[in-house]
JSON list of C-alpha atoms in Angstrom, two decimals:
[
{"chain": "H", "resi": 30, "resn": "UNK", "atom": "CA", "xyz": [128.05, -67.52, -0.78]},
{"chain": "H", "resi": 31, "resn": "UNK", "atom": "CA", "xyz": [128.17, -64.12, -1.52]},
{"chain": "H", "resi": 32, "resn": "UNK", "atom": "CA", "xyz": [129.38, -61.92, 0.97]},
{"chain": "H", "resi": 33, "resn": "UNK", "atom": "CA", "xyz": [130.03, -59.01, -0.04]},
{"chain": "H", "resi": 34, "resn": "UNK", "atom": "CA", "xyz": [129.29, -56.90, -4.00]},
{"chain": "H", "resi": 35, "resn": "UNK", "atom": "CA", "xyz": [130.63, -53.66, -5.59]},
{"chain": "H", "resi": 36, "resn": "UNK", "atom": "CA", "xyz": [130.08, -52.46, -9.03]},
{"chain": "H", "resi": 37, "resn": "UNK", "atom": "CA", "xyz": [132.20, -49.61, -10.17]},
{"chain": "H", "resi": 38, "resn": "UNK", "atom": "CA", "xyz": [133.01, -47.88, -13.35]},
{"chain": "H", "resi": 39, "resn": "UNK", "atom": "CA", "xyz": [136.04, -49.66, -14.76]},
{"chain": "H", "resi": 40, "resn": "UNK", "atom": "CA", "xyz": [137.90, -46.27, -16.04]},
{"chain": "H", "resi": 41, "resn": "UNK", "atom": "CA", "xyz": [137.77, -44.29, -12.87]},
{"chain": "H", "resi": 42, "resn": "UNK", "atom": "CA", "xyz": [137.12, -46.87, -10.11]},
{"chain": "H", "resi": 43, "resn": "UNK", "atom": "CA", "xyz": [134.16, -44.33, -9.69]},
{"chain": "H", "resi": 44, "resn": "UNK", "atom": "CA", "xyz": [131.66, -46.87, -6.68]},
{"chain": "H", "resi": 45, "resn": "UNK", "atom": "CA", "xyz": [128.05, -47.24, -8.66]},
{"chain": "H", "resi": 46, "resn": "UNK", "atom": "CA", "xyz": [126.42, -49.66, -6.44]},
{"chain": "H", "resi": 47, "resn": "UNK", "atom": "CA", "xyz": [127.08, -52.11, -3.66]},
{"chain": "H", "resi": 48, "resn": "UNK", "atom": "CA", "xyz": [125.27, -54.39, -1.38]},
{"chain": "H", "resi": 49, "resn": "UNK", "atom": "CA", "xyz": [124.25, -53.72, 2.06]},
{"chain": "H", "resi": 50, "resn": "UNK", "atom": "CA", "xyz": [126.81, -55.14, 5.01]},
{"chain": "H", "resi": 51, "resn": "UNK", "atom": "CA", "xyz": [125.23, -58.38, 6.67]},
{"chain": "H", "resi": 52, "resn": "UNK", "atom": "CA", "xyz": [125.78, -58.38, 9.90]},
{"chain": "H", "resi": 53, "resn": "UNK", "atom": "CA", "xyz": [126.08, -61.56, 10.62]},
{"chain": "H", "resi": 54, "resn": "UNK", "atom": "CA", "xyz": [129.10, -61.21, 7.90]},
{"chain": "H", "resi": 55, "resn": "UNK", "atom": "CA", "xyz": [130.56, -58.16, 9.46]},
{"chain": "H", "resi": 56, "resn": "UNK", "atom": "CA", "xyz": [131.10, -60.21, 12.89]},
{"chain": "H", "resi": 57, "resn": "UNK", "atom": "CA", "xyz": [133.33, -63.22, 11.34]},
{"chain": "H", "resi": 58, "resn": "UNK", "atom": "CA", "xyz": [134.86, -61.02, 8.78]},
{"chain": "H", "resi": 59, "resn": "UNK", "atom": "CA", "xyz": [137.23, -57.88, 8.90]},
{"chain": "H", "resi": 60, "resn": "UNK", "atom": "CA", "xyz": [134.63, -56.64, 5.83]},
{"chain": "H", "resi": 61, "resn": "UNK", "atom": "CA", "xyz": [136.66, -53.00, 6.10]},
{"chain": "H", "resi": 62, "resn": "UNK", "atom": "CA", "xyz": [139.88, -54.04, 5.16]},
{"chain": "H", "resi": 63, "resn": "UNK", "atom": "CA", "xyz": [138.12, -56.55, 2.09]},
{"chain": "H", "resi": 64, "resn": "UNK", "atom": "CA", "xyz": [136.71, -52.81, 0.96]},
{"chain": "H", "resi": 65, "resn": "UNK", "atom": "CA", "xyz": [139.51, -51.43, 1.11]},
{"chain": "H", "resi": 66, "resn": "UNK", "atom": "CA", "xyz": [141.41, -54.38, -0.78]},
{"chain": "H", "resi": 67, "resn": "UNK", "atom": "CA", "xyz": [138.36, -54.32, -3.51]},
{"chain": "H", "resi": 68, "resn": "UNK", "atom": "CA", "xyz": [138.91, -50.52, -4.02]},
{"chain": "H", "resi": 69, "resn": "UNK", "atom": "CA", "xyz": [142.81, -51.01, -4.85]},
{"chain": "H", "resi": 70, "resn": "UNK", "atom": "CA", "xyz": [141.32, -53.73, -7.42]},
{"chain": "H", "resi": 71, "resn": "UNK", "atom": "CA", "xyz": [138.96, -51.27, -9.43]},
{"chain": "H", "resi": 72, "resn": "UNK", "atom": "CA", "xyz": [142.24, -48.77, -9.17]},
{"chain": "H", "resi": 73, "resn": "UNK", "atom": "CA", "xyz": [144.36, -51.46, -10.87]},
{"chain": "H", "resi": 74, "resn": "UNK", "atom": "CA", "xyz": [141.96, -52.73, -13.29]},
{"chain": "H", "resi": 75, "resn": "UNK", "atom": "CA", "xyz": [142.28, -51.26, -16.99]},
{"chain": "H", "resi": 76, "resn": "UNK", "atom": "CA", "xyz": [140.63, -51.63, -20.22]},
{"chain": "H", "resi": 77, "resn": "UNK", "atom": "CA", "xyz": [143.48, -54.32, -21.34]},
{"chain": "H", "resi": 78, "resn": "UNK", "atom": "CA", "xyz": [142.50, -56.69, -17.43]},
{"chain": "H", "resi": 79, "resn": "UNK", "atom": "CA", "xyz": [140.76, -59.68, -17.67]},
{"chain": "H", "resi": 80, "resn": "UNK", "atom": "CA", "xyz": [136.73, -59.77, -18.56]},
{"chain": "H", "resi": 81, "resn": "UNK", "atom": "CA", "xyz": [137.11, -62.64, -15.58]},
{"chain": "H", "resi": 82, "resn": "UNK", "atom": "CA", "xyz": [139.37, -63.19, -13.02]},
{"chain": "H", "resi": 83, "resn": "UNK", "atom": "CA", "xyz": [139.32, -64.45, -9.19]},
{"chain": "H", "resi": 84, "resn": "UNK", "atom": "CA", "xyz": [141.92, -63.00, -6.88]},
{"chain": "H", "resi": 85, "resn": "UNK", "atom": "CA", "xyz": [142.46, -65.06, -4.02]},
{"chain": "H", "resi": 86, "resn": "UNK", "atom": "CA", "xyz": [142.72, -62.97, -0.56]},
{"chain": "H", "resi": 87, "resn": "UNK", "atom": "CA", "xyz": [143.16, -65.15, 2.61]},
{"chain": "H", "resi": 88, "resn": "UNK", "atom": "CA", "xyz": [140.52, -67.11, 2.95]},
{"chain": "H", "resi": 89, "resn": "UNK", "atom": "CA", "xyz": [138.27, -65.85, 0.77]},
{"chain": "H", "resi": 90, "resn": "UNK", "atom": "CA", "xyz": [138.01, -65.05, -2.70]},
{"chain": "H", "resi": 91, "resn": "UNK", "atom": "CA", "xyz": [137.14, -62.12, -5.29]},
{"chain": "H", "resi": 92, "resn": "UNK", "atom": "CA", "xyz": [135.41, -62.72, -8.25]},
{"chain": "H", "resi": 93, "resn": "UNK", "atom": "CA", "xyz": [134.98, -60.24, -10.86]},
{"chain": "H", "resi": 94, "resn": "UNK", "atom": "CA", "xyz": [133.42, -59.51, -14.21]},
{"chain": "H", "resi": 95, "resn": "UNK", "atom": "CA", "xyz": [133.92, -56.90, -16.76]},
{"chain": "H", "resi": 96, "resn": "UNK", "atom": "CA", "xyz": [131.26, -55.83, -19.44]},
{"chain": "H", "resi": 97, "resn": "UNK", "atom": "CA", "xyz": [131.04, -52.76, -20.91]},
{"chain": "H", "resi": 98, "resn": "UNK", "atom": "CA", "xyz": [132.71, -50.47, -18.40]},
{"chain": "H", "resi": 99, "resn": "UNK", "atom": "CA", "xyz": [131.78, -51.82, -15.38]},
{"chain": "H", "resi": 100, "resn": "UNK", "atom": "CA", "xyz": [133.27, -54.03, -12.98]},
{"chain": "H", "resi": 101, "resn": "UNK", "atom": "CA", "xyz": [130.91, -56.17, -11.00]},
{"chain": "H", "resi": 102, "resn": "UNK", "atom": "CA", "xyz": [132.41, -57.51, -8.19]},
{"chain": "H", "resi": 103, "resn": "UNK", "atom": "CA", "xyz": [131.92, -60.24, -5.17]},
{"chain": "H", "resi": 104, "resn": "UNK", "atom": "CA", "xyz": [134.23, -61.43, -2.50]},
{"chain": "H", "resi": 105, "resn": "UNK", "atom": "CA", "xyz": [133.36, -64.70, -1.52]},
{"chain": "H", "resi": 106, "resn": "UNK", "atom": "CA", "xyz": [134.42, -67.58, 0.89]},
{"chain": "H", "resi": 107, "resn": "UNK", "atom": "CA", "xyz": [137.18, -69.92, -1.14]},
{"chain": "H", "resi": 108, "resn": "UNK", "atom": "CA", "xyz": [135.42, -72.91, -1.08]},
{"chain": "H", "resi": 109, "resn": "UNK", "atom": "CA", "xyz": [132.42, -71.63, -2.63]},
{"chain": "H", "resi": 110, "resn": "UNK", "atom": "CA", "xyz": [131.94, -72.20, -6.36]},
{"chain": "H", "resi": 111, "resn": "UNK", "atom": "CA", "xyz": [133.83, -70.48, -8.70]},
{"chain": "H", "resi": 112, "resn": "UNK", "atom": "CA", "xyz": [131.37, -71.43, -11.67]},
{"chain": "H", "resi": 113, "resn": "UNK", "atom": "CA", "xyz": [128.21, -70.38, -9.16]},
{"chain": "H", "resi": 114, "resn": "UNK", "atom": "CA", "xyz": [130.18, -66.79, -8.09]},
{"chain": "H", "resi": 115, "resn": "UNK", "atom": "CA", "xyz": [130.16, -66.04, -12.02]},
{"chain": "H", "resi": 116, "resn": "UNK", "atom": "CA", "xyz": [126.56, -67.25, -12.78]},
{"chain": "H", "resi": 117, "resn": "UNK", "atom": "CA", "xyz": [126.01, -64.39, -10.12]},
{"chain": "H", "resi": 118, "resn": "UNK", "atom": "CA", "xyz": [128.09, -61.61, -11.47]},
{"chain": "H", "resi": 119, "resn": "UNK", "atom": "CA", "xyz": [126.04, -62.64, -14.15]},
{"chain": "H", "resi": 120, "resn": "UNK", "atom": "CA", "xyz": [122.85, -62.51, -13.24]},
{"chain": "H", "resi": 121, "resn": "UNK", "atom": "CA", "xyz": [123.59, -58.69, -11.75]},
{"chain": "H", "resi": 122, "resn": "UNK", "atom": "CA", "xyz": [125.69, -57.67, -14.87]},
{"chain": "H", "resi": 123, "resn": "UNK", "atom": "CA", "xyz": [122.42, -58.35, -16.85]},
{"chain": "H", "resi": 124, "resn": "UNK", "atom": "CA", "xyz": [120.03, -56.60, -14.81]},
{"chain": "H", "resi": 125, "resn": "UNK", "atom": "CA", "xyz": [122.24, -53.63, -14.62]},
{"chain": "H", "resi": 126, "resn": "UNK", "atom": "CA", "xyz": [123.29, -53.38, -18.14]},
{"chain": "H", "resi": 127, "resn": "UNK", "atom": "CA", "xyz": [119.42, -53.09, -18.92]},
{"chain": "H", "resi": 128, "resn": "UNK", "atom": "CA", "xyz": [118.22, -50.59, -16.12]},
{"chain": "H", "resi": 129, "resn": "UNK", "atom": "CA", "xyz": [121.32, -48.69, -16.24]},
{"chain": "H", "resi": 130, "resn": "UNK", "atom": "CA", "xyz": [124.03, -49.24, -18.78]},
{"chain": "H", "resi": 131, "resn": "UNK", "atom": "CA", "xyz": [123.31, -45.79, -20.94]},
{"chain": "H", "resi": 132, "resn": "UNK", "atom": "CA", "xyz": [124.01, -44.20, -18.09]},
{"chain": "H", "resi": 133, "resn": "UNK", "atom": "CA", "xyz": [126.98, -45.15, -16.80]},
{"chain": "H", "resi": 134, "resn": "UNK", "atom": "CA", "xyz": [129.45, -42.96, -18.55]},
{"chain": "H", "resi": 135, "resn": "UNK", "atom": "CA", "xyz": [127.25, -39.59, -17.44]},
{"chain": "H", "resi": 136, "resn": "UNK", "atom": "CA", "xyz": [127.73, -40.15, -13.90]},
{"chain": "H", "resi": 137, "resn": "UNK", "atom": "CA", "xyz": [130.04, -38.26, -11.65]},
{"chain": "H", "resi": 138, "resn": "UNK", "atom": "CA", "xyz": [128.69, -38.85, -8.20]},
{"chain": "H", "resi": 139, "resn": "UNK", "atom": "CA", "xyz": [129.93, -41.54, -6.16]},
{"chain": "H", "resi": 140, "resn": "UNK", "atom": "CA", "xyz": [127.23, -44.74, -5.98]},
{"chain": "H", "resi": 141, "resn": "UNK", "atom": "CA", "xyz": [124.26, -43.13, -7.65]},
{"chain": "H", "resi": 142, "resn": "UNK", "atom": "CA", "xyz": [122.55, -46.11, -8.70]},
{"chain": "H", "resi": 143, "resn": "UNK", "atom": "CA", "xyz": [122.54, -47.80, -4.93]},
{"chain": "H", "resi": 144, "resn": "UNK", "atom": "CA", "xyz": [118.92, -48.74, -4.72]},
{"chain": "H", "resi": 145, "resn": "UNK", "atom": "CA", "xyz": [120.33, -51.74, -7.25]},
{"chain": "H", "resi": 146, "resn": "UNK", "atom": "CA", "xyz": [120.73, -53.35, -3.77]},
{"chain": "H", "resi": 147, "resn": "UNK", "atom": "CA", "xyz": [117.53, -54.41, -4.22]},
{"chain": "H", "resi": 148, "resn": "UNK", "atom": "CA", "xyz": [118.12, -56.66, -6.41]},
{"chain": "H", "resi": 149, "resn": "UNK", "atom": "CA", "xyz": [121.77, -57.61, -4.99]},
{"chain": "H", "resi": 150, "resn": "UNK", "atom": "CA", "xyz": [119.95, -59.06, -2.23]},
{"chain": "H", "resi": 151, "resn": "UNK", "atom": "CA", "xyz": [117.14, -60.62, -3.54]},
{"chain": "H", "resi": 152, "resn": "UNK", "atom": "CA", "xyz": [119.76, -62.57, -6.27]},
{"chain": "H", "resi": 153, "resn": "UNK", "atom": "CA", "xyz": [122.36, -62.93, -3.20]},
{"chain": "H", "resi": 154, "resn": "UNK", "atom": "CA", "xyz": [119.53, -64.68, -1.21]},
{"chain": "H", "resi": 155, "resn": "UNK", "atom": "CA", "xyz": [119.59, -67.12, -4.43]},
{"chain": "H", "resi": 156, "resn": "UNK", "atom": "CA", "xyz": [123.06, -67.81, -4.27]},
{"chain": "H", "resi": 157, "resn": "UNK", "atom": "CA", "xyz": [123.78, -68.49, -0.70]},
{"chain": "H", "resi": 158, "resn": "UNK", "atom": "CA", "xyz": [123.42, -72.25, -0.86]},
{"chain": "H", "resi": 159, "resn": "UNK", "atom": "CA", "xyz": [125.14, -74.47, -3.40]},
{"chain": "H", "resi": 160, "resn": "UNK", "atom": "CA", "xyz": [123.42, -76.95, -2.26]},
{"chain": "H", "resi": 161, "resn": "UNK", "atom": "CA", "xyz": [119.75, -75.68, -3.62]},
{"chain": "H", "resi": 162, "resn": "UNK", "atom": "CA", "xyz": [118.37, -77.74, -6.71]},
{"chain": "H", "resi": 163, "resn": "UNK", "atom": "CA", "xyz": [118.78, -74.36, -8.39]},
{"chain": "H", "resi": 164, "resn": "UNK", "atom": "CA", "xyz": [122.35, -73.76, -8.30]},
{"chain": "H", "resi": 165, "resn": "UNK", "atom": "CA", "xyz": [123.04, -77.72, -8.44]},
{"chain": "H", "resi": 166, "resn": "UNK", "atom": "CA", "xyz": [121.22, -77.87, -11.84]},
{"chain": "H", "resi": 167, "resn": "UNK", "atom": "CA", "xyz": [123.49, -74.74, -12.52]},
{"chain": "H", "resi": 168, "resn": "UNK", "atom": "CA", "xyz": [126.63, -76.92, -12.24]},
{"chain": "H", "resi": 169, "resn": "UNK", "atom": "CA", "xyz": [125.40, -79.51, -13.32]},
{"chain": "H", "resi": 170, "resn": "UNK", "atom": "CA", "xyz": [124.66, -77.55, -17.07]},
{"chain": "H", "resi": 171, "resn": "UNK", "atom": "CA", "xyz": [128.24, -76.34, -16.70]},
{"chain": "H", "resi": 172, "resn": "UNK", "atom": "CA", "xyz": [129.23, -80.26, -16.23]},
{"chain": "H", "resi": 173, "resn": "UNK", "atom": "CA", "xyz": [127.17, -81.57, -18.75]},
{"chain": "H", "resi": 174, "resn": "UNK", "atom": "CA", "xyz": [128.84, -78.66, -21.24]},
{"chain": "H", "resi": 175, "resn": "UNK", "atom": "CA", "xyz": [132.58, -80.13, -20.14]},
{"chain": "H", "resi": 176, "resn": "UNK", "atom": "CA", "xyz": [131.70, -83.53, -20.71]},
{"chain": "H", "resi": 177, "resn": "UNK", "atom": "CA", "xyz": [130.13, -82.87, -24.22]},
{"chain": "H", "resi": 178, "resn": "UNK", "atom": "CA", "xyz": [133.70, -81.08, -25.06]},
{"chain": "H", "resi": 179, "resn": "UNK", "atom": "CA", "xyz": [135.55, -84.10, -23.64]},
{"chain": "H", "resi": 180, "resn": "UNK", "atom": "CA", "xyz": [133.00, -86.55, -25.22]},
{"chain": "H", "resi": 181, "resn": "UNK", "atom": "CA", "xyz": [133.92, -84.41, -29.24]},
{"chain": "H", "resi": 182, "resn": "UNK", "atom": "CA", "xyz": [137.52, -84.08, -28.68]},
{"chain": "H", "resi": 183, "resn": "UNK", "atom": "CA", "xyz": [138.18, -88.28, -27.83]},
{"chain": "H", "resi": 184, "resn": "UNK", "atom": "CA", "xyz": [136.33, -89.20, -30.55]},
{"chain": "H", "resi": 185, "resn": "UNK", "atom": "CA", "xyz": [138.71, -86.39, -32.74]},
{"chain": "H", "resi": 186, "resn": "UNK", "atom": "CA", "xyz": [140.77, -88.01, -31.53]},
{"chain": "H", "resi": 187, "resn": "UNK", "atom": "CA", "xyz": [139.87, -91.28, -32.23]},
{"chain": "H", "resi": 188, "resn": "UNK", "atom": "CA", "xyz": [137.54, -90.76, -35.45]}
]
């Protein structure tokens, strides 16, 4: 699941938004030094890094995305779903992009657009078990999408 989510401005590092600390997270986790390690990320990433890329970090995981200027970021326990932590760097990406994308570039105040955590929370509530028939139909799409790929390239192969 979810545990933690930044979104900064990919050519500063400049914080836009981020979810609220859950405490039950913040007692299991050292969530302060994961802030700190997600912070170095945004310094490092560039306009030539990844659109997608997971960054493995002890025993967890962060996931991030990259869409016009932003970076939209999750940490994550490893042996949750890759395909599910994207789907919800998706999800956010979208909604942001529409309430806020124009302004993005005009900002120079750290996390001016934090009552997005709304809606962090609300889609993090969505994503915290992989077990619901949501996310499972989810994975099962992306399944379904692999096995259609597999399913054209034997029978290139064979045809």
């Amino acid at each position: 699941m979810p545990i933690m989510t930044l979104i900064a401005r990919c050519s500063d590092g400049l914080p836009l938004s981020a979810s609220m600390d859950d405490e039950r997270d913040a007692k299991h986790i050292d969530l302060e030094s994961y802030k700190l390690q997600a912070k170095k990320v945004f310094k490092q990433i560039a306009s030539g890094s990844d659109s997608r890329c997971t960054i493995d970090s002890g025993q967890l995981s962060f996931h991030y995305l990259i869409f016009e200027n932003v970076c939209f970021l999750t940490l994550c326990e490893k042996a949750y779903p890759r395909r599910l932590a994207f789907n919800y760097l998706e999800e956010l990406c979208k909604e942001f992009s529409s309430l806020y994308g124009p302004q993005v570039d005009g900002v120079q105040r750290p996390y001016p657009f934090i009552q997005f955590d709304k809606f962090i929370q609300k889609t993090k509530k969505l994503y915290m078990d992989t077990r619901t028939q949501r996310n499972l139909e989810k994975l099962n799409e992306d399944l379904r999408d692999v096995h259609r790929i597999m399913t054209k390239n034997i029978e290139d192969v064979l045809g």
